[in-house]
XYZ file of C-alpha atoms in Angstrom:
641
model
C -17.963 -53.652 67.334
C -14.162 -54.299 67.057
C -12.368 -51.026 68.444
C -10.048 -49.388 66.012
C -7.764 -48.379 69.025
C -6.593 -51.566 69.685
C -4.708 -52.986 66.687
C -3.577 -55.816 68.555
C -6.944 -56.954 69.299
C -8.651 -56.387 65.659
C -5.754 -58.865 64.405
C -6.981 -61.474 66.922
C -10.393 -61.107 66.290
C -9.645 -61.285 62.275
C -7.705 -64.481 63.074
C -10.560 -65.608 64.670
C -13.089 -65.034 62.147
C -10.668 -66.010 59.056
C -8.849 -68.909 60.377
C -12.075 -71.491 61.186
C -13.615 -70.176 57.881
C -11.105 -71.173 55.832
C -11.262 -74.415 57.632
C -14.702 -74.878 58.068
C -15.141 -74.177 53.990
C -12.245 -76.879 53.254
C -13.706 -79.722 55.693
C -17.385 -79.056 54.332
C -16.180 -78.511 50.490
C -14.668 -81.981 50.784
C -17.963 -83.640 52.308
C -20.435 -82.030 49.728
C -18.032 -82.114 46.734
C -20.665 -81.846 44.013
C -24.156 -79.881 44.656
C -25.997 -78.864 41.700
C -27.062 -75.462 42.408
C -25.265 -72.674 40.110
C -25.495 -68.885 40.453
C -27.600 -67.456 38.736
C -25.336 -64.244 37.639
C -22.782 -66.084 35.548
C -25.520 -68.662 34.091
C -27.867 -65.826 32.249
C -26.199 -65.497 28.994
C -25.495 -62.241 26.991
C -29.366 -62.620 25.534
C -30.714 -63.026 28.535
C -28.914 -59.979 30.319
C -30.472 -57.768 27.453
C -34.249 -59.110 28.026
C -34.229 -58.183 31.096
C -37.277 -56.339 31.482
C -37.381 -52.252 32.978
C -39.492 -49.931 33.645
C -37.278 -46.895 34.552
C -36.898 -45.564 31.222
C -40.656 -45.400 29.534
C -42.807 -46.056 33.002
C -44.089 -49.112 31.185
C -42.390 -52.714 30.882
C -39.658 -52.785 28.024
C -36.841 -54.777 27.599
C -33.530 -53.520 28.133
C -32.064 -54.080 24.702
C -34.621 -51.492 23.332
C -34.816 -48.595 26.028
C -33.139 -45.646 24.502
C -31.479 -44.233 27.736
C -28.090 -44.834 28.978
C -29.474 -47.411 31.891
C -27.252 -49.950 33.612
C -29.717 -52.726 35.846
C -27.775 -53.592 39.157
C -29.636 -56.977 39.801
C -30.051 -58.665 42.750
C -27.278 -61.620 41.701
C -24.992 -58.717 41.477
C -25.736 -57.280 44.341
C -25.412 -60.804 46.697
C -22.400 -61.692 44.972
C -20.649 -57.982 45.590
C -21.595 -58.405 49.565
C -22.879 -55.239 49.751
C -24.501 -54.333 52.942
C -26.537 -50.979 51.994
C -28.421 -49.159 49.149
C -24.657 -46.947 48.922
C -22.628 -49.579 48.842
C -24.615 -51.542 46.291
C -25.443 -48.174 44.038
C -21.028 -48.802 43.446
C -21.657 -51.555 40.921
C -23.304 -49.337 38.244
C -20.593 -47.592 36.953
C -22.499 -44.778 35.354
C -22.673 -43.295 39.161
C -20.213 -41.496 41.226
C -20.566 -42.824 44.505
C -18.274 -41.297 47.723
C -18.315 -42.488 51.616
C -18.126 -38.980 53.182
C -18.578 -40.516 57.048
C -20.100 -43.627 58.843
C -23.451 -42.668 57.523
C -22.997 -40.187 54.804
C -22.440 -40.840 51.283
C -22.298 -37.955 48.292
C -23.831 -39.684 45.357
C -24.597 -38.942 41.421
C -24.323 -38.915 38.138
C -22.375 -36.929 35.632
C -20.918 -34.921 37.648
C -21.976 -32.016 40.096
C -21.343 -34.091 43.307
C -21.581 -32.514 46.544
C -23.164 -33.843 49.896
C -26.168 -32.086 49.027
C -25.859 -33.629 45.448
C -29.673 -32.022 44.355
C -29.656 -33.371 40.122
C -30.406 -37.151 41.469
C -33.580 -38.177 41.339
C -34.305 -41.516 43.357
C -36.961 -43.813 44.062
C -37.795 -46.513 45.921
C -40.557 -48.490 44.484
C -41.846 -45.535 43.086
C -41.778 -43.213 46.250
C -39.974 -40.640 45.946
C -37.074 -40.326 49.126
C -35.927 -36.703 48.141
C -36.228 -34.281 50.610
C -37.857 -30.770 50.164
C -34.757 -29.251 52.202
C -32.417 -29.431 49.353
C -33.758 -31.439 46.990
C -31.471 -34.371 47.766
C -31.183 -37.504 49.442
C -30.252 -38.327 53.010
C -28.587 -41.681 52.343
C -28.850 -42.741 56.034
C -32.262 -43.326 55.762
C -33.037 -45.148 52.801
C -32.657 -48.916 53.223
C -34.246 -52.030 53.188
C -33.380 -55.734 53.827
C -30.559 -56.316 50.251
C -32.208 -60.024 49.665
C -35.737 -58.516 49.046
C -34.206 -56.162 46.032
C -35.523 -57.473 42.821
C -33.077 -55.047 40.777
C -31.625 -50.937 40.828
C -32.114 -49.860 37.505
C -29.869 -46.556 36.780
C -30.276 -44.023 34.669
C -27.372 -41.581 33.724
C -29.355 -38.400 32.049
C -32.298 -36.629 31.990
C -35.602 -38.817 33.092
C -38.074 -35.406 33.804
C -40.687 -35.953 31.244
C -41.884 -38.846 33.181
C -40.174 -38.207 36.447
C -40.396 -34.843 37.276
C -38.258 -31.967 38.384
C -34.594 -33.008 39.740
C -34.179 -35.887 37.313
C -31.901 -33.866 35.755
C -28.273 -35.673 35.654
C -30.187 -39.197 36.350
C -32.757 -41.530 38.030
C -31.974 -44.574 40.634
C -35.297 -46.687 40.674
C -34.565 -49.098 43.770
C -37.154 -52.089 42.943
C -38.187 -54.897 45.739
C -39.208 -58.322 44.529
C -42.586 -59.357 44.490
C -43.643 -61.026 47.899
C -44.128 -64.607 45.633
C -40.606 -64.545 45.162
C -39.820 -64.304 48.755
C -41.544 -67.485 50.344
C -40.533 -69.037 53.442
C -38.230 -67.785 56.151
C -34.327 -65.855 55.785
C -31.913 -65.115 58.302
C -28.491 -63.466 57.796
C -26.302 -62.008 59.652
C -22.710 -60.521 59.485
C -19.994 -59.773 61.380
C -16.516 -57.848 60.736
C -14.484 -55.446 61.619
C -16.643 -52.309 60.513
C -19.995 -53.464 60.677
C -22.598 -55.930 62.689
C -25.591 -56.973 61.435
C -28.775 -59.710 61.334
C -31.462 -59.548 59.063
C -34.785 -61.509 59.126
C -38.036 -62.682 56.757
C -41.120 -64.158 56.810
C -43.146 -64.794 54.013
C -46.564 -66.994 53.082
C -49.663 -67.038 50.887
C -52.989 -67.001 52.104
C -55.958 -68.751 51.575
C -57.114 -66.324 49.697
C -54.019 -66.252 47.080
C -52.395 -63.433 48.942
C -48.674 -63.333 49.149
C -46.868 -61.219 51.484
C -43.875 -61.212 53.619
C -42.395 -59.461 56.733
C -38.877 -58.688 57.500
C -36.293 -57.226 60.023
C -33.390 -55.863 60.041
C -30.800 -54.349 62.992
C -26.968 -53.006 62.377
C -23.767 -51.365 63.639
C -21.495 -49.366 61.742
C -18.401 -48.428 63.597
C -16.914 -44.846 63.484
C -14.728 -43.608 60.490
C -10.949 -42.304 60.986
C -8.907 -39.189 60.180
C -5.840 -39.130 58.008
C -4.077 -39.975 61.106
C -6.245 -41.950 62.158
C -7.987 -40.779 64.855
C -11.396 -42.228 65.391
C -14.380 -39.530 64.547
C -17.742 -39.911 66.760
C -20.068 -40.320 63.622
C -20.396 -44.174 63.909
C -24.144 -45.273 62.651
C -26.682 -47.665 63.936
C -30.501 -48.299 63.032
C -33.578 -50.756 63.121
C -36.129 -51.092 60.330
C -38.951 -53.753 59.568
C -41.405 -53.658 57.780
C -43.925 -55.722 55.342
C -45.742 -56.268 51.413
C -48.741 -57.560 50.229
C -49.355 -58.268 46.550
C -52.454 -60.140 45.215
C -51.551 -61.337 41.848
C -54.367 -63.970 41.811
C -56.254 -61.833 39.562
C -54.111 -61.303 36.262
C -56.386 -58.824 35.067
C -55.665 -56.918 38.350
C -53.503 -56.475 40.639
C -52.437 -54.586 43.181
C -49.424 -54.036 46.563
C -49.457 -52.836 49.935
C -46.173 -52.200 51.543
C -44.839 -50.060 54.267
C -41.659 -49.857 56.441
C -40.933 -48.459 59.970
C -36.711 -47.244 60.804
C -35.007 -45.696 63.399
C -31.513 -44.925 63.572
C -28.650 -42.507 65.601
C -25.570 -41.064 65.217
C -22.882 -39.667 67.117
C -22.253 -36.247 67.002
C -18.598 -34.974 68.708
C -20.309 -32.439 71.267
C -23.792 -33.257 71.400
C -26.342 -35.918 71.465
C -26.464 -38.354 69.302
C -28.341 -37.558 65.975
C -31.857 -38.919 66.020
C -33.609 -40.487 62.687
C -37.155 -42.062 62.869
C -39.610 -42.779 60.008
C -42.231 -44.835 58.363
C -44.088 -44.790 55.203
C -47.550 -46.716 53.349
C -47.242 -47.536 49.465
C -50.561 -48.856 48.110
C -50.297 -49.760 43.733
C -53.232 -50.721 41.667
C -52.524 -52.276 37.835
C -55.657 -52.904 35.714
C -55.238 -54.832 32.402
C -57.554 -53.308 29.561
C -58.605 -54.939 26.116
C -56.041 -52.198 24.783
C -53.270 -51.209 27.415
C -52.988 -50.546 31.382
C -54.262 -48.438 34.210
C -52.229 -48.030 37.272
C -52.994 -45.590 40.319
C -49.809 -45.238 43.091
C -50.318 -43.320 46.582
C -48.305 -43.211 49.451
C -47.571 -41.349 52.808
C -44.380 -40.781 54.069
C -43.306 -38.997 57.917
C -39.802 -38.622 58.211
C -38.026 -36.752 61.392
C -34.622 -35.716 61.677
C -33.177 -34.329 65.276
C -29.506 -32.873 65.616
C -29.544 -31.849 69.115
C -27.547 -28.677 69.282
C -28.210 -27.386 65.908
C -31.463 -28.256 64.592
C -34.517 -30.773 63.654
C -37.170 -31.255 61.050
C -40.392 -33.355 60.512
C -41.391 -34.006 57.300
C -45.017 -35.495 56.311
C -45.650 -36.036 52.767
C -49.041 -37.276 50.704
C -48.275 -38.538 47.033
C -50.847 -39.875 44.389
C -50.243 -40.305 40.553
C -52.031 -42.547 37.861
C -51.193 -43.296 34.455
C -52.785 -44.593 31.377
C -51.353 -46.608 29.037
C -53.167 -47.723 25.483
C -52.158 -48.039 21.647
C -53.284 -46.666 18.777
C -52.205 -47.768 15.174
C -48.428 -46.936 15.180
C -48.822 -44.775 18.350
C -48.250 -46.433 21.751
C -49.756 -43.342 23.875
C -49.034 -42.926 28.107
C -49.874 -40.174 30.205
C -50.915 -39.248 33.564
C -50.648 -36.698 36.388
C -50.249 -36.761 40.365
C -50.282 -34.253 42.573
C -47.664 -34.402 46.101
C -48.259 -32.068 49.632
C -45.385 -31.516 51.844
C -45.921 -30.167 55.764
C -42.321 -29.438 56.548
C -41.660 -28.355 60.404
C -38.249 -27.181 60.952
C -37.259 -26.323 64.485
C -34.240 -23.624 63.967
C -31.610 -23.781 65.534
C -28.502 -21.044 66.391
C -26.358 -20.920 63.288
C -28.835 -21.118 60.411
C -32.824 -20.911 59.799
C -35.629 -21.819 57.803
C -37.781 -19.069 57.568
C -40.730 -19.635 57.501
C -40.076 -22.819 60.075
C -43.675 -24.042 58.632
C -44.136 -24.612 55.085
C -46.407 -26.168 52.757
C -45.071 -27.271 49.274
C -47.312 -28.468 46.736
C -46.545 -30.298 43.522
C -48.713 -30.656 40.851
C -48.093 -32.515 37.246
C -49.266 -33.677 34.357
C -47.417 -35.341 31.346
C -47.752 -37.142 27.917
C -45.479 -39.462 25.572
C -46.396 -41.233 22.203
C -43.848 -43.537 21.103
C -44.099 -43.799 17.546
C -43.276 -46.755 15.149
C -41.866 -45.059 12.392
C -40.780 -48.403 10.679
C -42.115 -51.704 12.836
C -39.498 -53.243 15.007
C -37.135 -51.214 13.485
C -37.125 -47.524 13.825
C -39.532 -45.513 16.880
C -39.604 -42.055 17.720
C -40.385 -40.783 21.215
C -42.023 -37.569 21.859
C -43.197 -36.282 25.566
C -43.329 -33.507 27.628
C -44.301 -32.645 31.548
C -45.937 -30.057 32.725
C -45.545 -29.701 36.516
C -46.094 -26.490 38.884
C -44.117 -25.994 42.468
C -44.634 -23.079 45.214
C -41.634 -21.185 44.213
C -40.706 -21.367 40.173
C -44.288 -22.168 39.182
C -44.895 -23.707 36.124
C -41.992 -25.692 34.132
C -42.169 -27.503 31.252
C -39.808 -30.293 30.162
C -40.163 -31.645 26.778
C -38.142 -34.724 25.663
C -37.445 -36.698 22.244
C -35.319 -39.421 21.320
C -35.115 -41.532 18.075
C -34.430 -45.501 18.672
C -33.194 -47.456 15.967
C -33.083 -50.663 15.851
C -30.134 -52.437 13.267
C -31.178 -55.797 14.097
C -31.629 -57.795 17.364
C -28.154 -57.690 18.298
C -27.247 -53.948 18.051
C -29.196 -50.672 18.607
C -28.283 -47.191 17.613
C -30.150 -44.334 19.544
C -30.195 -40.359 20.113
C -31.578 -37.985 22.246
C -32.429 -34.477 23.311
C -33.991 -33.572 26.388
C -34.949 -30.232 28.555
C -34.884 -30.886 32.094
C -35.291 -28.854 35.533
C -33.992 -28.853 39.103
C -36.549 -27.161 40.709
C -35.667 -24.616 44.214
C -35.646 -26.394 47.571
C -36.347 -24.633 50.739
C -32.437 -23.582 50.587
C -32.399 -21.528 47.867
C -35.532 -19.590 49.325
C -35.842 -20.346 52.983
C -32.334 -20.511 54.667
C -31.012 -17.758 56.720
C -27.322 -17.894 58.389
C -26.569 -16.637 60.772
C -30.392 -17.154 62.155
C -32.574 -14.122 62.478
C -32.224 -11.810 64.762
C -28.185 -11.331 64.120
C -28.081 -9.568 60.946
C -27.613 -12.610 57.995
C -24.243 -13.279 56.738
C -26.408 -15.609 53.493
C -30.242 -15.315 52.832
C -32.332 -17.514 50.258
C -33.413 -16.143 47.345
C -36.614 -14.288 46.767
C -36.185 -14.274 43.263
C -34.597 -18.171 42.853
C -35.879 -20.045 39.854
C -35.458 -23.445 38.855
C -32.293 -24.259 37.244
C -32.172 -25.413 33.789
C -30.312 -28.205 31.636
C -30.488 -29.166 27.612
C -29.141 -32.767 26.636
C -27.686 -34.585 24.033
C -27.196 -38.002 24.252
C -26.215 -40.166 21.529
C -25.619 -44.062 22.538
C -25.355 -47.631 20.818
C -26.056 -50.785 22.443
C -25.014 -54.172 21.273
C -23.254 -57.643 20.885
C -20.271 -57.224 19.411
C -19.619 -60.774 19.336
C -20.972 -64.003 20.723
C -19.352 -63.620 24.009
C -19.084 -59.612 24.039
C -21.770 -56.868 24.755
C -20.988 -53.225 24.827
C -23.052 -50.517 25.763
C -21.529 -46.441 25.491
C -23.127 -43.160 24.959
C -21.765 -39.846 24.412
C -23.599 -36.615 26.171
C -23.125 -32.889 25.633
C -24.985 -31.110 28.853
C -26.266 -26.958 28.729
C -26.678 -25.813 32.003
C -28.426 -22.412 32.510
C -29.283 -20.519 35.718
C -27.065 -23.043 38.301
C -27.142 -21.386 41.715
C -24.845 -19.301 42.429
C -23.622 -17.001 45.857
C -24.366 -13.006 45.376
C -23.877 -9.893 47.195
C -26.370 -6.985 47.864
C -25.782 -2.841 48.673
C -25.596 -3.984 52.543
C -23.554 -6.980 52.477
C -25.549 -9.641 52.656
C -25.226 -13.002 50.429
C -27.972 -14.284 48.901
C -28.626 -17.096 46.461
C -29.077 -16.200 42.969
C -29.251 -18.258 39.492
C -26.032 -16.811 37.418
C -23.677 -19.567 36.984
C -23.643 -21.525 33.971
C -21.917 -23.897 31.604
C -21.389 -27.311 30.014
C -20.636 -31.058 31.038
C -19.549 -33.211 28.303
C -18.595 -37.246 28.641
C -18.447 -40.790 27.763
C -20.439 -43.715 29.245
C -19.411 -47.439 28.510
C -19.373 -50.412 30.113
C -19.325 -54.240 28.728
C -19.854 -57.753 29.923
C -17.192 -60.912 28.383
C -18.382 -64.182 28.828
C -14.745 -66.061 29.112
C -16.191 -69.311 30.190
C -19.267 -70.796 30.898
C -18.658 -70.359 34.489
C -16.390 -66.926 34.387
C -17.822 -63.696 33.494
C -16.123 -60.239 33.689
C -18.038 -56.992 33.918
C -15.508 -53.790 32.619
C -16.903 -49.943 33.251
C -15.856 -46.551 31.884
C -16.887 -43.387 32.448
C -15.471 -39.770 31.407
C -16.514 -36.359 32.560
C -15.780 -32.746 32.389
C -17.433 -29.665 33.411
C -16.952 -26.264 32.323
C -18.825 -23.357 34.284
C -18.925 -20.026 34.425
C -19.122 -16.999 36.530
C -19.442 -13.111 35.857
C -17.032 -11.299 36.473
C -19.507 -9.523 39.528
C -20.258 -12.521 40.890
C -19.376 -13.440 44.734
C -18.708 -16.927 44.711
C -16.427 -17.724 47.820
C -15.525 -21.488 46.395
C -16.199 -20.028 43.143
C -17.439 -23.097 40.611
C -16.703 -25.459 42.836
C -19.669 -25.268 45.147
C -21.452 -26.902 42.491
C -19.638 -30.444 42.935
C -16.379 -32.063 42.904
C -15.973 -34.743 40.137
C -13.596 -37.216 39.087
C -12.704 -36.676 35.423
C -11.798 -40.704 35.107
C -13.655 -43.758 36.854
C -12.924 -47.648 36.057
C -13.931 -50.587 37.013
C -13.628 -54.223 36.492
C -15.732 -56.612 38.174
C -15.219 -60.510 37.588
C -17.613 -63.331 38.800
C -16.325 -66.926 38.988
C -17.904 -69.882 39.934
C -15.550 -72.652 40.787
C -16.388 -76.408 41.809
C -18.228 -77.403 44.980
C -20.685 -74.792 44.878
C -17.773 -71.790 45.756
C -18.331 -68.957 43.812
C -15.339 -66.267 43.936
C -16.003 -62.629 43.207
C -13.637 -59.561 42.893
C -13.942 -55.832 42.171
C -11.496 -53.252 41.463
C -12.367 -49.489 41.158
C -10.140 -46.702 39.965
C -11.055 -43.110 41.049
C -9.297 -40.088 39.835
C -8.206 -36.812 41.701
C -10.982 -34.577 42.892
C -9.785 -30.899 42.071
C -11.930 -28.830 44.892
C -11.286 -29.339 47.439
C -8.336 -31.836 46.447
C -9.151 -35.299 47.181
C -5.968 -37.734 45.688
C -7.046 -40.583 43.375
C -7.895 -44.464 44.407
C -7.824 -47.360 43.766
C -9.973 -50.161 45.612
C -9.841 -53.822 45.558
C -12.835 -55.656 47.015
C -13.593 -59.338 46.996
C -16.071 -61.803 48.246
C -15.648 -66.043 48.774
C -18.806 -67.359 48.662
C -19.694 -71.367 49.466
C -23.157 -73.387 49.253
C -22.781 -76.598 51.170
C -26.679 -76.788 50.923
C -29.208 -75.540 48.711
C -30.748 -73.011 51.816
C -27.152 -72.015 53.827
C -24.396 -69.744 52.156
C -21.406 -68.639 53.539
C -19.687 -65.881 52.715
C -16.328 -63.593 52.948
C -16.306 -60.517 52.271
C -12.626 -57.671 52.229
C -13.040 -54.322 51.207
C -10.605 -51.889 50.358
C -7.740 -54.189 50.369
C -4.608 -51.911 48.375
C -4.788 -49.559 51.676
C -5.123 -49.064 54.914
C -8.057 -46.037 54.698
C -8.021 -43.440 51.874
C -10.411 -40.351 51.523
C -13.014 -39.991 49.031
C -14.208 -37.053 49.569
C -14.136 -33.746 51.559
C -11.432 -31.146 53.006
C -8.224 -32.482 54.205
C -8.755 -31.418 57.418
C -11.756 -33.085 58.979
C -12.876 -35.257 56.370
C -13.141 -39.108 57.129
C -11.070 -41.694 55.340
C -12.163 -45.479 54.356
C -10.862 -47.986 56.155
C -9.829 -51.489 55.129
C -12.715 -54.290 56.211
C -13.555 -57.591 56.422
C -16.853 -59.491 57.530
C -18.360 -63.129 57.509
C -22.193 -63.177 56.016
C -24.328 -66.195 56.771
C -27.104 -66.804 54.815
C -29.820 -69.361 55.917
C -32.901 -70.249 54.372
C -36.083 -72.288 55.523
């Protein structure tokens, strides 16, 4: 890892990386002048980027031109051409997100608004397992990764997604999808190196005898340690392992089905203890059966995750999931439902400044839900109608209904609207927590009395091509929020979490690809949001509203993809992120860029700068220990066999 105290020395070593690159690419771009192979990104034309099939939106297979959500598909030529290097850094490219480095290894991520750390209105999954974690009904971001050339595509949803999802798809769903193992044949290797982060990355894949596919991979990196504003380095630099494998038999198109599973550990430093200790590994098993009149599929999977933060505290977290759904038509009525059921054993070793009380808990999750998409007019005008019922240990039952009304003007432009109810159930925070820990006398207590929190929807959105070289996609939203948590105060003194705060988030959503050439395409993103919440006038609220995320009002960005002659493809990004007000965070703007070269069908090449208009700028946090994003640059290799 290049050390950030030596200036001097990070220069040479940039030199050393950048100067035989740039030579190495002009001797080798001269000696294979004219190689056939195109990407892949800039080829698809403005049809084929809308039938792009999902299955985020209805839990079936739809096109994208038709799903009446506002969904934006990261793909998996986007995310090779942006150089990203992790889930976080890729999950930047859908601008319907808000996406913030908050250290080495921590990222605050969501969508429309109410971003924290502990961001808990995100739903995300990862070939259908669900990473949240019962704590706070969030993600830890550190933890959720997998070799970037095996993602098939991230499809995004900004908006409700609980009547198939669940509770906590509430202000969106990420739906992380890996590629089938048929589509990963032969052997990989990468590898990178730059000033911020080290990494190789390997894969194996075959077919059996038998008509098996499957594959195998590994992956190892380094993430150096963030800086202060003044740029002292901070011990939270960020290193892990992971492998892991999938299986799909697809000989049988009637049925099919997947294995997969992955093993990770990782550490952290911590500034006066032991490093912080991650370890995990989960087993996803899918069955599909084709009938004479729709689809069967059955999902389970186990999941142990264990968290250790020597000085304060630890967890271990085992989790048993199993769902099925059916899937069949009848006349105009194109019918899915299903249920599954989830148990959580979550072990929580307590440490001196807060609790979980009890330390042992067992959360169960039980659902069941229905939809009937209706044709009202064929091919032109369907009506959706679903609801889910689904019962948790602490708010019981909650019901979240859903309807939205597609139409369809023609195949180049679709109108739709929506209105959705949608829940965030309690996490072991809003009950459990006690700080300072039991004995002392607690300064903040869960709630006894903590219900789920409650949002109403309305989305209204068009999707279309405006011209032959011009899609646009926008939607407007007008967000209810009843019973958000909130901080109150008893007879003795004591804070306690409560359900009083509420208000409204209203926005705009657009974003647009323009074809300029055949081989230049330019992606431009919009978004606009603003939140309005309330207090009474008893309420004690230390940060007041703010507790309940700190949003940008204004995000851009422009992302342009060029392919240029002997197989070098260039690729640039430039994001625009306004002020955050609590705690006050000053507006960016970042400038990445990647120079990508083919001098053979199975090795790439690759340069990749980040944050080139500044030296490091915060994007989130207080002023006075928060980290800042440095500046970076790194070489990627890319062999295949």
């Amino acid at each position: 890892m290049i050390s950030r105290n030596d200036k001097k020395h990070g220069i040479s070593i940039f030199k050393q990386l950048l100067i035989p690159t740039v030579i190495s690419m002009s001797l080798l771009t001269q000696a294979h002048g004219n190689m056939a192979e195109r990407s892949k990104l800039v080829e698809l034309s403005l049809e084929d980027l809308g039938d792009i099939e999902i299955t985020s939106v209805s839990k079936s297979s739809q096109k994208l031109r038709e799903a009446a959500a506002s969904i934006y598909v990261i793909t998996q030529e986007e995310i090779r051409r942006s150089g990203a290097t992790s889930i976080p850094e890729a999950l930047r490219l859908a601008p319907n997100l808000q996406v913030a480095h908050t250290a080495s290894n921590a990222y605050a991520i969501s969508s429309r608004g109410f971003n924290t750390t502990t961001t808990n209105k995100l739903l995300v999954l990862l070939d259908g397992r669900s990473v949240y974690t019962p704590l706070y009904s969030g993600v830890f971001w550190d933890v959720q990764d997998t070799l970037m050339e095996d993602i098939e595509r991230i499809e995004v949803i900004s908006g409700p997604g609980a009547t198939l999802w669940g509770a906590n798809a509430v202000n969106g769903v990420i739906n992380i999808i890996t590629r089938n193992a048929a589509d990963t044949q032969g052997t990989l290797v990468t590898t990178a190196l730059g000033s911020e982060e080290k990494g190789i990355g390997v894969r194996q894949g075959g077919k059996t005898t038998g008509g098996m596919d499957y594959r195998f991979y590994a992956k190892q990196f380094d993430r150096g340690a963030s800086v202060n504003a003044a740029g002292g380095v901070l011990q939270d630099s960020w290193k892990g392992a992971q492998g892991g494998f999938r299986i799909d038999n697809s000989s049988d198109k009637q049925q099919t089905w997947t294995l997969q599973g992955d093993l990770y550990s990782g550490s952290s430093e911590q500034r006066l203890n032991d490093d912080r200790r991650v370890e995990g590994a989960n087993l996803l098993g899918r069955w599909n059966r084709k009938l004479d009149n729709g689809h069967v599929q059955v999902k389970t999977y186990i999941d142990h995750t264990k968290r250790e933060y020597p000085g304060s505290w630890s967890e271990s977290l085992d989790t048993i999931d199993i769902d099925a759904q059916h899937q069949f038509r009848v006349g105009q009525h194109e019918i899915l439902w299903g249920g599954g059921y989830r148990y959580a054993d979550d072990k929580v070793q307590n440490g001196l400044t807060f609790a979980f009380l009890p330390e042992h808990a067992h959360l169960k999750n039980a659902n069941l839900f229905v939809q009937d998409q209706i044709d009202l007019i064929a091919n032109t005008l369907k009506l959706s109608l679903g609801t889910k019922f689904e019962h948790n240990n602490y708010s019981g039952l909650d019901i979240q209904p859903d309807a939205r009304l597609s139409w369809s003007v023609n195949d180049k432009h679709q109108l739709w609207g929506g209105i959705s109810h949608a829940v965030r159930a309690p996490s072991r925070i809003d009950r459990d927590i006690y700080a300072p820990a039991p004995p002392a006398s607690p300064f903040l207590a869960g709630g006894s009395n903590f219900t789920s929190e409650v949002l109403t929807a309305y989305q209204l959105g068009y999707r279309g091509q405006l011209a032959s070289r011009f899609t646009l996609s926008t939607t407007i939203f007008y967000n209810d929020y009843k019973k958000i948590r909130s901080i109150e105060r008893d007879s003795g003194g004591v804070l306690f979490f409560a359900n009083r705060m509420e208000g409204t988030g209203q926005g705009v959503e657009l974003w647009g690809d323009l074809q300029l050439t055949q081989s230049w395409r330019v992606h431009m993103g919009y978004v606009y949001i603003e939140k309005h919440l309330t207090l009474p006038a008893d309420n004690y609220n230390p940060a007041g509203v703010a507790a309940e995320g700190n949003d940008p009002k204004h995000q851009f960005s422009l992302q342009s993809s060029l392919n240029l002659p002997y197989n070098i493809e260039f690729d640039s990004m430039v994001r625009y992120i306004s002020a955050l007000p609590s705690p006050a965070v000053p507006s960016y703007t970042a400038f990445n860029f990647r120079l990508g070269w083919k001098p053979t069908p199975k090795w790439g090449l690759a340069l990749v700068a980040q944050n080139l208009f500044d030296n490091q700028h915060p994007e989130f946090g207080t002023a006075n220990n928060r980290s800042e994003v440095e500046r970076s640059i790194f070489i990627k290799s890319t062999w295949k066999f």
